[in-house]
């Protein structure tokens, strides 16, 4: 479509994809259900079963009102800010591969369409590993170790690229698999781990918005660290990406230690004084409720 309407072909890719996204959004709006109570595709019995399961799942950890006390507990929650740090670090890796992958593919002698085709297996492998790790993580009901595993795999890939003068071009291509696969393991589990530890739908919503919104600053970092003059070594780019993965690891360790300490404190009754608050506030504590236990 190059030249159609006076636009280059690459512009038409964005236009067509954008129109498709808007069309799907318009069609999806009336189909997405706001609340289980208003779902029309469920029978009365199915709706009651779902509501009962949701009630059992949240138990005492409700946050049905976003009043002043709830806002204070939400925006003052240290877990959310560690989650943002984790997401900035891992999101940088997600964006970074778009900048250095073409360079490595050209070094292999592939250009244009051939290079695009050879990037497909990277995403297939990464997506497969992501789904597998997510399944195992859910089965084990554990998140922390999977995040560290993903960070370790990605870091290994970056180290290979930092030492690329002693590594074959094929080895650099394998490094892309490591970086992408590690990122695809860690990134979704980082999102899920924090959501698992947010009590009440209001707090989960705010957490998701803040973590993804501010966390995508990692993409801005990625767009500025792969300096053209440094191609193909990209010492600043690879070095910064490794450092950000280190930030993610430190934030994950901090979250793990904090959650474990908080659980132990609650097991000893160290937060039971909150039960003396007014009843309406106790019923709206979310994950601040003494009976809530964090997962890691």
CSV table of C-alpha atoms in Angstrom, one decimal:
chain,number,residue,atom,x,y,z
A,1,UNK,CA,0.0,0.0,0.0
A,2,UNK,CA,3.0,2.3,-0.3
A,3,UNK,CA,2.0,5.5,-2.0
A,4,UNK,CA,-1.8,5.0,-1.4
A,5,UNK,CA,-3.2,8.3,-0.2
A,6,UNK,CA,0.2,9.8,-0.2
A,7,UNK,CA,1.3,7.6,2.8
A,8,UNK,CA,4.3,5.2,3.1
A,9,UNK,CA,3.5,1.5,3.6
A,10,UNK,CA,4.6,1.6,7.2
A,11,UNK,CA,2.1,4.3,8.0
A,12,UNK,CA,-0.7,2.2,6.6
A,13,UNK,CA,0.3,-0.6,9.0
A,14,UNK,CA,-0.4,1.7,12.0
A,15,UNK,CA,-3.5,3.1,10.4
A,16,UNK,CA,-5.1,-0.3,9.7
A,17,UNK,CA,-4.1,-1.7,13.1
A,18,UNK,CA,-5.5,1.4,14.8
A,19,UNK,CA,-8.8,1.2,13.0
A,20,UNK,CA,-9.1,-2.5,13.9
A,21,UNK,CA,-8.4,-1.7,17.6
A,22,UNK,CA,-11.1,1.0,17.6
A,23,UNK,CA,-13.6,-1.2,15.9
A,24,UNK,CA,-13.1,-4.1,18.3
A,25,UNK,CA,-13.3,-1.6,21.3
A,26,UNK,CA,-16.7,-0.3,20.0
A,27,UNK,CA,-18.0,-3.8,19.6
A,28,UNK,CA,-16.7,-5.0,22.9
A,29,UNK,CA,-18.1,-2.1,25.0
A,30,UNK,CA,-21.7,-3.4,25.2
A,31,UNK,CA,-20.5,-7.0,25.6
A,32,UNK,CA,-18.2,-6.6,28.6
A,33,UNK,CA,-20.0,-7.1,31.9
A,34,UNK,CA,-19.5,-4.6,34.6
A,35,UNK,CA,-20.4,-6.9,37.5
A,36,UNK,CA,-21.3,-10.5,38.0
A,37,UNK,CA,-24.8,-9.4,39.2
A,38,UNK,CA,-25.5,-7.8,35.8
A,39,UNK,CA,-24.3,-10.7,33.6
A,40,UNK,CA,-26.9,-11.8,31.2
A,41,UNK,CA,-25.0,-14.8,29.7
A,42,UNK,CA,-25.2,-16.7,33.0
A,43,UNK,CA,-28.2,-18.5,34.3
A,44,UNK,CA,-29.6,-17.6,37.7
A,45,UNK,CA,-28.0,-20.7,39.3
A,46,UNK,CA,-24.6,-19.9,37.6
A,47,UNK,CA,-24.7,-16.3,38.8
A,48,UNK,CA,-25.5,-17.3,42.3
A,49,UNK,CA,-22.6,-19.9,42.3
A,50,UNK,CA,-20.2,-17.3,41.0
A,51,UNK,CA,-21.2,-14.8,43.6
A,52,UNK,CA,-20.9,-17.4,46.3
A,53,UNK,CA,-17.4,-18.3,45.2
A,54,UNK,CA,-16.4,-14.6,45.0
A,55,UNK,CA,-17.7,-14.1,48.5
A,56,UNK,CA,-15.7,-17.1,49.8
A,57,UNK,CA,-12.6,-15.8,48.0
A,58,UNK,CA,-12.6,-12.3,49.4
A,59,UNK,CA,-13.9,-13.3,52.9
A,60,UNK,CA,-13.0,-10.4,55.2
A,61,UNK,CA,-10.8,-8.5,52.7
A,62,UNK,CA,-13.3,-6.2,51.1
A,63,UNK,CA,-12.9,-2.6,49.9
A,64,UNK,CA,-16.3,-1.7,48.6
A,65,UNK,CA,-16.0,2.0,49.3
A,66,UNK,CA,-13.1,4.3,48.1
A,67,UNK,CA,-13.5,6.8,51.0
A,68,UNK,CA,-10.8,8.9,52.6
A,69,UNK,CA,-9.4,6.0,54.7
A,70,UNK,CA,-9.4,3.7,51.7
A,71,UNK,CA,-7.6,6.2,49.6
A,72,UNK,CA,-5.0,6.7,52.3
A,73,UNK,CA,-4.4,3.0,52.7
A,74,UNK,CA,-4.2,2.6,48.9
A,75,UNK,CA,-1.8,5.4,47.9
A,76,UNK,CA,0.3,4.9,51.0
A,77,UNK,CA,0.9,1.2,50.3
A,78,UNK,CA,4.6,0.5,49.9
A,79,UNK,CA,3.8,-2.7,47.9
A,80,UNK,CA,2.5,-0.7,45.0
A,81,UNK,CA,5.6,1.4,44.7
A,82,UNK,CA,7.9,-1.6,44.8
A,83,UNK,CA,5.6,-3.1,42.1
A,84,UNK,CA,6.2,0.0,39.9
A,85,UNK,CA,9.9,-0.3,40.3
A,86,UNK,CA,9.8,-4.0,39.3
A,87,UNK,CA,7.7,-3.2,36.3
A,88,UNK,CA,9.9,-0.4,35.1
A,89,UNK,CA,12.9,-2.7,35.1
A,90,UNK,CA,11.3,-5.6,33.2
A,91,UNK,CA,9.3,-3.4,30.8
A,92,UNK,CA,12.6,-1.9,29.6
A,93,UNK,CA,13.7,-5.3,28.5
A,94,UNK,CA,10.4,-5.9,26.7
A,95,UNK,CA,10.9,-2.7,24.6
A,96,UNK,CA,14.7,-3.0,24.2
A,97,UNK,CA,14.6,-6.1,22.0
A,98,UNK,CA,12.9,-4.1,19.3
A,99,UNK,CA,16.0,-1.8,19.1
A,100,UNK,CA,18.8,-4.3,19.0
A,101,UNK,CA,17.2,-7.4,17.3
A,102,UNK,CA,17.4,-6.0,13.8
A,103,UNK,CA,21.1,-5.3,14.2
A,104,UNK,CA,21.8,-8.9,15.2
A,105,UNK,CA,19.7,-10.3,12.4
A,106,UNK,CA,21.5,-8.1,9.9
A,107,UNK,CA,24.8,-9.5,11.2
A,108,UNK,CA,23.5,-13.0,10.3
A,109,UNK,CA,23.1,-11.8,6.7
A,110,UNK,CA,19.3,-11.5,6.9
A,111,UNK,CA,17.6,-8.4,5.6
A,112,UNK,CA,14.1,-7.2,5.1
A,113,UNK,CA,11.4,-9.9,4.9
A,114,UNK,CA,13.9,-12.7,5.8
A,115,UNK,CA,14.9,-10.9,9.0
A,116,UNK,CA,11.3,-10.3,10.0
A,117,UNK,CA,10.5,-14.0,9.5
A,118,UNK,CA,13.5,-15.1,11.6
A,119,UNK,CA,12.2,-12.9,14.5
A,120,UNK,CA,9.0,-14.9,14.7
A,121,UNK,CA,10.5,-18.0,16.4
A,122,UNK,CA,11.8,-15.8,19.1
A,123,UNK,CA,8.3,-14.7,20.1
A,124,UNK,CA,6.9,-18.2,19.7
A,125,UNK,CA,9.4,-19.6,22.1
A,126,UNK,CA,9.1,-16.8,24.6
A,127,UNK,CA,5.3,-17.0,24.5
A,128,UNK,CA,5.4,-20.8,25.0
A,129,UNK,CA,7.7,-20.5,28.0
A,130,UNK,CA,5.6,-17.7,29.4
A,131,UNK,CA,2.4,-19.8,29.4
A,132,UNK,CA,4.3,-22.8,30.8
A,133,UNK,CA,5.8,-20.8,33.7
A,134,UNK,CA,2.4,-19.2,34.4
A,135,UNK,CA,0.8,-22.6,34.6
A,136,UNK,CA,3.4,-24.0,37.0
A,137,UNK,CA,3.4,-20.8,39.1
A,138,UNK,CA,-0.4,-21.1,39.5
A,139,UNK,CA,-0.1,-24.8,40.4
A,140,UNK,CA,2.6,-24.1,43.0
A,141,UNK,CA,0.9,-20.9,44.2
A,142,UNK,CA,4.3,-19.3,44.2
A,143,UNK,CA,5.5,-16.2,42.3
A,144,UNK,CA,8.8,-14.9,43.7
A,145,UNK,CA,11.2,-17.6,42.5
A,146,UNK,CA,9.7,-17.5,39.0
A,147,UNK,CA,10.4,-13.8,38.8
A,148,UNK,CA,14.0,-14.3,39.8
A,149,UNK,CA,14.4,-17.1,37.3
A,150,UNK,CA,13.2,-14.9,34.5
A,151,UNK,CA,15.5,-12.1,35.5
A,152,UNK,CA,18.4,-14.5,35.7
A,153,UNK,CA,17.7,-15.9,32.2
A,154,UNK,CA,17.4,-12.3,30.7
A,155,UNK,CA,20.5,-11.2,32.5
A,156,UNK,CA,22.4,-14.1,31.0
A,157,UNK,CA,21.4,-13.0,27.5
A,158,UNK,CA,22.5,-9.5,28.1
A,159,UNK,CA,25.9,-10.7,29.4
A,160,UNK,CA,26.4,-12.6,26.2
A,161,UNK,CA,25.7,-9.5,24.2
A,162,UNK,CA,28.0,-7.4,26.4
A,163,UNK,CA,30.8,-9.9,25.6
A,164,UNK,CA,29.8,-10.2,21.9
A,165,UNK,CA,33.3,-9.6,20.6
A,166,UNK,CA,34.1,-13.1,21.9
A,167,UNK,CA,30.8,-14.6,20.9
A,168,UNK,CA,29.7,-15.8,17.4
A,169,UNK,CA,26.8,-14.1,15.6
A,170,UNK,CA,24.7,-17.3,16.1
A,171,UNK,CA,25.4,-17.0,19.9
A,172,UNK,CA,24.1,-13.5,19.8
A,173,UNK,CA,20.9,-14.7,18.1
A,174,UNK,CA,20.5,-17.3,20.9
A,175,UNK,CA,21.0,-14.4,23.4
A,176,UNK,CA,17.9,-12.8,22.1
A,177,UNK,CA,15.9,-15.9,22.9
A,178,UNK,CA,17.2,-15.8,26.5
A,179,UNK,CA,16.4,-12.1,26.9
A,180,UNK,CA,12.9,-12.4,25.5
A,181,UNK,CA,12.1,-15.7,27.3
A,182,UNK,CA,13.3,-14.4,30.6
A,183,UNK,CA,11.3,-11.2,30.2
A,184,UNK,CA,8.2,-13.1,29.2
A,185,UNK,CA,8.5,-15.2,32.3
A,186,UNK,CA,8.9,-12.4,34.8
A,187,UNK,CA,6.7,-9.6,33.4
A,188,UNK,CA,3.3,-11.2,33.6
A,189,UNK,CA,4.1,-12.8,37.0
A,190,UNK,CA,5.2,-9.4,38.4
A,191,UNK,CA,1.7,-8.1,37.5
A,192,UNK,CA,-0.1,-11.1,38.9
A,193,UNK,CA,2.0,-11.2,42.1
A,194,UNK,CA,1.1,-7.7,43.1
A,195,UNK,CA,-2.6,-8.1,42.2
A,196,UNK,CA,-2.7,-11.2,44.3
A,197,UNK,CA,-1.7,-9.1,47.3
A,198,UNK,CA,-4.2,-6.4,46.8
A,199,UNK,CA,-7.5,-6.8,48.8
A,200,UNK,CA,-10.6,-5.2,47.4
A,201,UNK,CA,-11.5,-4.4,43.8
A,202,UNK,CA,-10.9,-0.6,44.2
A,203,UNK,CA,-7.3,-1.2,45.4
A,204,UNK,CA,-6.6,-3.8,42.7
A,205,UNK,CA,-7.8,-1.3,40.1
A,206,UNK,CA,-5.7,1.5,41.4
A,207,UNK,CA,-2.7,-0.8,41.7
A,208,UNK,CA,-3.1,-2.0,38.1
A,209,UNK,CA,-3.3,1.5,36.8
A,210,UNK,CA,-0.3,2.8,38.7
A,211,UNK,CA,1.9,-0.2,38.1
A,212,UNK,CA,1.3,-0.4,34.3
A,213,UNK,CA,1.0,3.4,33.8
A,214,UNK,CA,4.2,4.4,35.7
A,215,UNK,CA,5.9,1.1,34.9
A,216,UNK,CA,5.8,1.8,31.2
A,217,UNK,CA,8.4,4.5,31.9
A,218,UNK,CA,10.8,1.6,31.2
A,219,UNK,CA,9.8,2.0,27.5
A,220,UNK,CA,10.9,5.6,27.5
A,221,UNK,CA,14.3,4.5,29.0
A,222,UNK,CA,14.7,1.8,26.3
A,223,UNK,CA,14.1,4.3,23.5
A,224,UNK,CA,17.0,6.4,24.6
A,225,UNK,CA,19.8,4.0,25.6
A,226,UNK,CA,20.4,2.2,22.3
A,227,UNK,CA,22.7,4.9,20.8
A,228,UNK,CA,23.2,4.5,17.0
A,229,UNK,CA,26.8,5.4,17.2
A,230,UNK,CA,27.4,2.5,19.5
A,231,UNK,CA,26.0,-0.1,17.1
A,232,UNK,CA,26.4,-3.1,17.2
A,233,UNK,CA,27.9,-3.2,20.7
A,234,UNK,CA,25.4,-1.0,22.4
A,235,UNK,CA,27.4,-0.9,25.7
A,236,UNK,CA,25.1,1.8,27.3
A,237,UNK,CA,22.0,0.0,26.2
A,238,UNK,CA,22.9,-3.5,27.4
A,239,UNK,CA,24.6,-2.2,30.5
A,240,UNK,CA,21.5,-0.1,31.5
A,241,UNK,CA,19.2,-2.9,30.8
A,242,UNK,CA,21.2,-5.2,33.1
A,243,UNK,CA,21.2,-2.6,35.8
A,244,UNK,CA,17.4,-2.2,35.5
A,245,UNK,CA,16.9,-5.9,35.8
A,246,UNK,CA,19.0,-5.6,39.0
A,247,UNK,CA,16.6,-3.0,40.3
A,248,UNK,CA,13.7,-5.3,39.5
A,249,UNK,CA,15.4,-8.1,41.4
A,250,UNK,CA,16.1,-5.9,44.4
A,251,UNK,CA,12.5,-4.7,44.5
A,252,UNK,CA,11.2,-8.3,44.2
A,253,UNK,CA,13.4,-9.4,47.1
A,254,UNK,CA,12.2,-6.4,49.1
A,255,UNK,CA,8.6,-7.2,48.4
A,256,UNK,CA,9.2,-10.9,49.3
A,257,UNK,CA,10.8,-10.1,52.6
A,258,UNK,CA,8.2,-7.4,53.4
A,259,UNK,CA,5.3,-9.8,52.7
A,260,UNK,CA,6.8,-12.6,54.7
A,261,UNK,CA,7.5,-10.3,57.7
A,262,UNK,CA,4.0,-8.9,57.6
A,263,UNK,CA,2.4,-12.4,57.5
A,264,UNK,CA,4.5,-13.4,60.5
A,265,UNK,CA,3.5,-10.2,62.4
A,266,UNK,CA,-0.2,-10.9,61.7
A,267,UNK,CA,0.2,-14.6,62.8
A,268,UNK,CA,1.4,-13.2,66.1
A,269,UNK,CA,-1.6,-10.8,66.3
A,270,UNK,CA,0.5,-7.8,65.6
A,271,UNK,CA,-2.2,-6.1,63.5
A,272,UNK,CA,-5.3,-7.1,65.6
A,273,UNK,CA,-5.6,-3.6,66.9
A,274,UNK,CA,-7.2,-2.7,63.6
A,275,UNK,CA,-10.2,-4.8,64.6
A,276,UNK,CA,-11.0,-2.1,67.2
A,277,UNK,CA,-11.7,0.4,64.4
A,278,UNK,CA,-15.3,1.4,63.6
A,279,UNK,CA,-17.2,-1.5,62.0
A,280,UNK,CA,-17.6,0.3,58.7
A,281,UNK,CA,-13.9,0.8,58.5
A,282,UNK,CA,-13.0,-2.8,59.5
A,283,UNK,CA,-15.3,-4.0,56.7
A,284,UNK,CA,-13.4,-1.8,54.2
A,285,UNK,CA,-9.8,-2.6,55.2
A,286,UNK,CA,-9.0,-4.6,52.1
A,287,UNK,CA,-5.6,-6.3,52.5
A,288,UNK,CA,-4.9,-4.3,55.6
A,289,UNK,CA,-7.4,-6.6,57.4
A,290,UNK,CA,-5.5,-8.7,60.1
A,291,UNK,CA,-6.9,-11.9,58.6
A,292,UNK,CA,-5.5,-11.3,55.2
A,293,UNK,CA,-2.4,-13.3,54.3
A,294,UNK,CA,0.0,-12.3,51.5
A,295,UNK,CA,1.2,-14.7,48.9
A,296,UNK,CA,4.8,-15.0,47.6
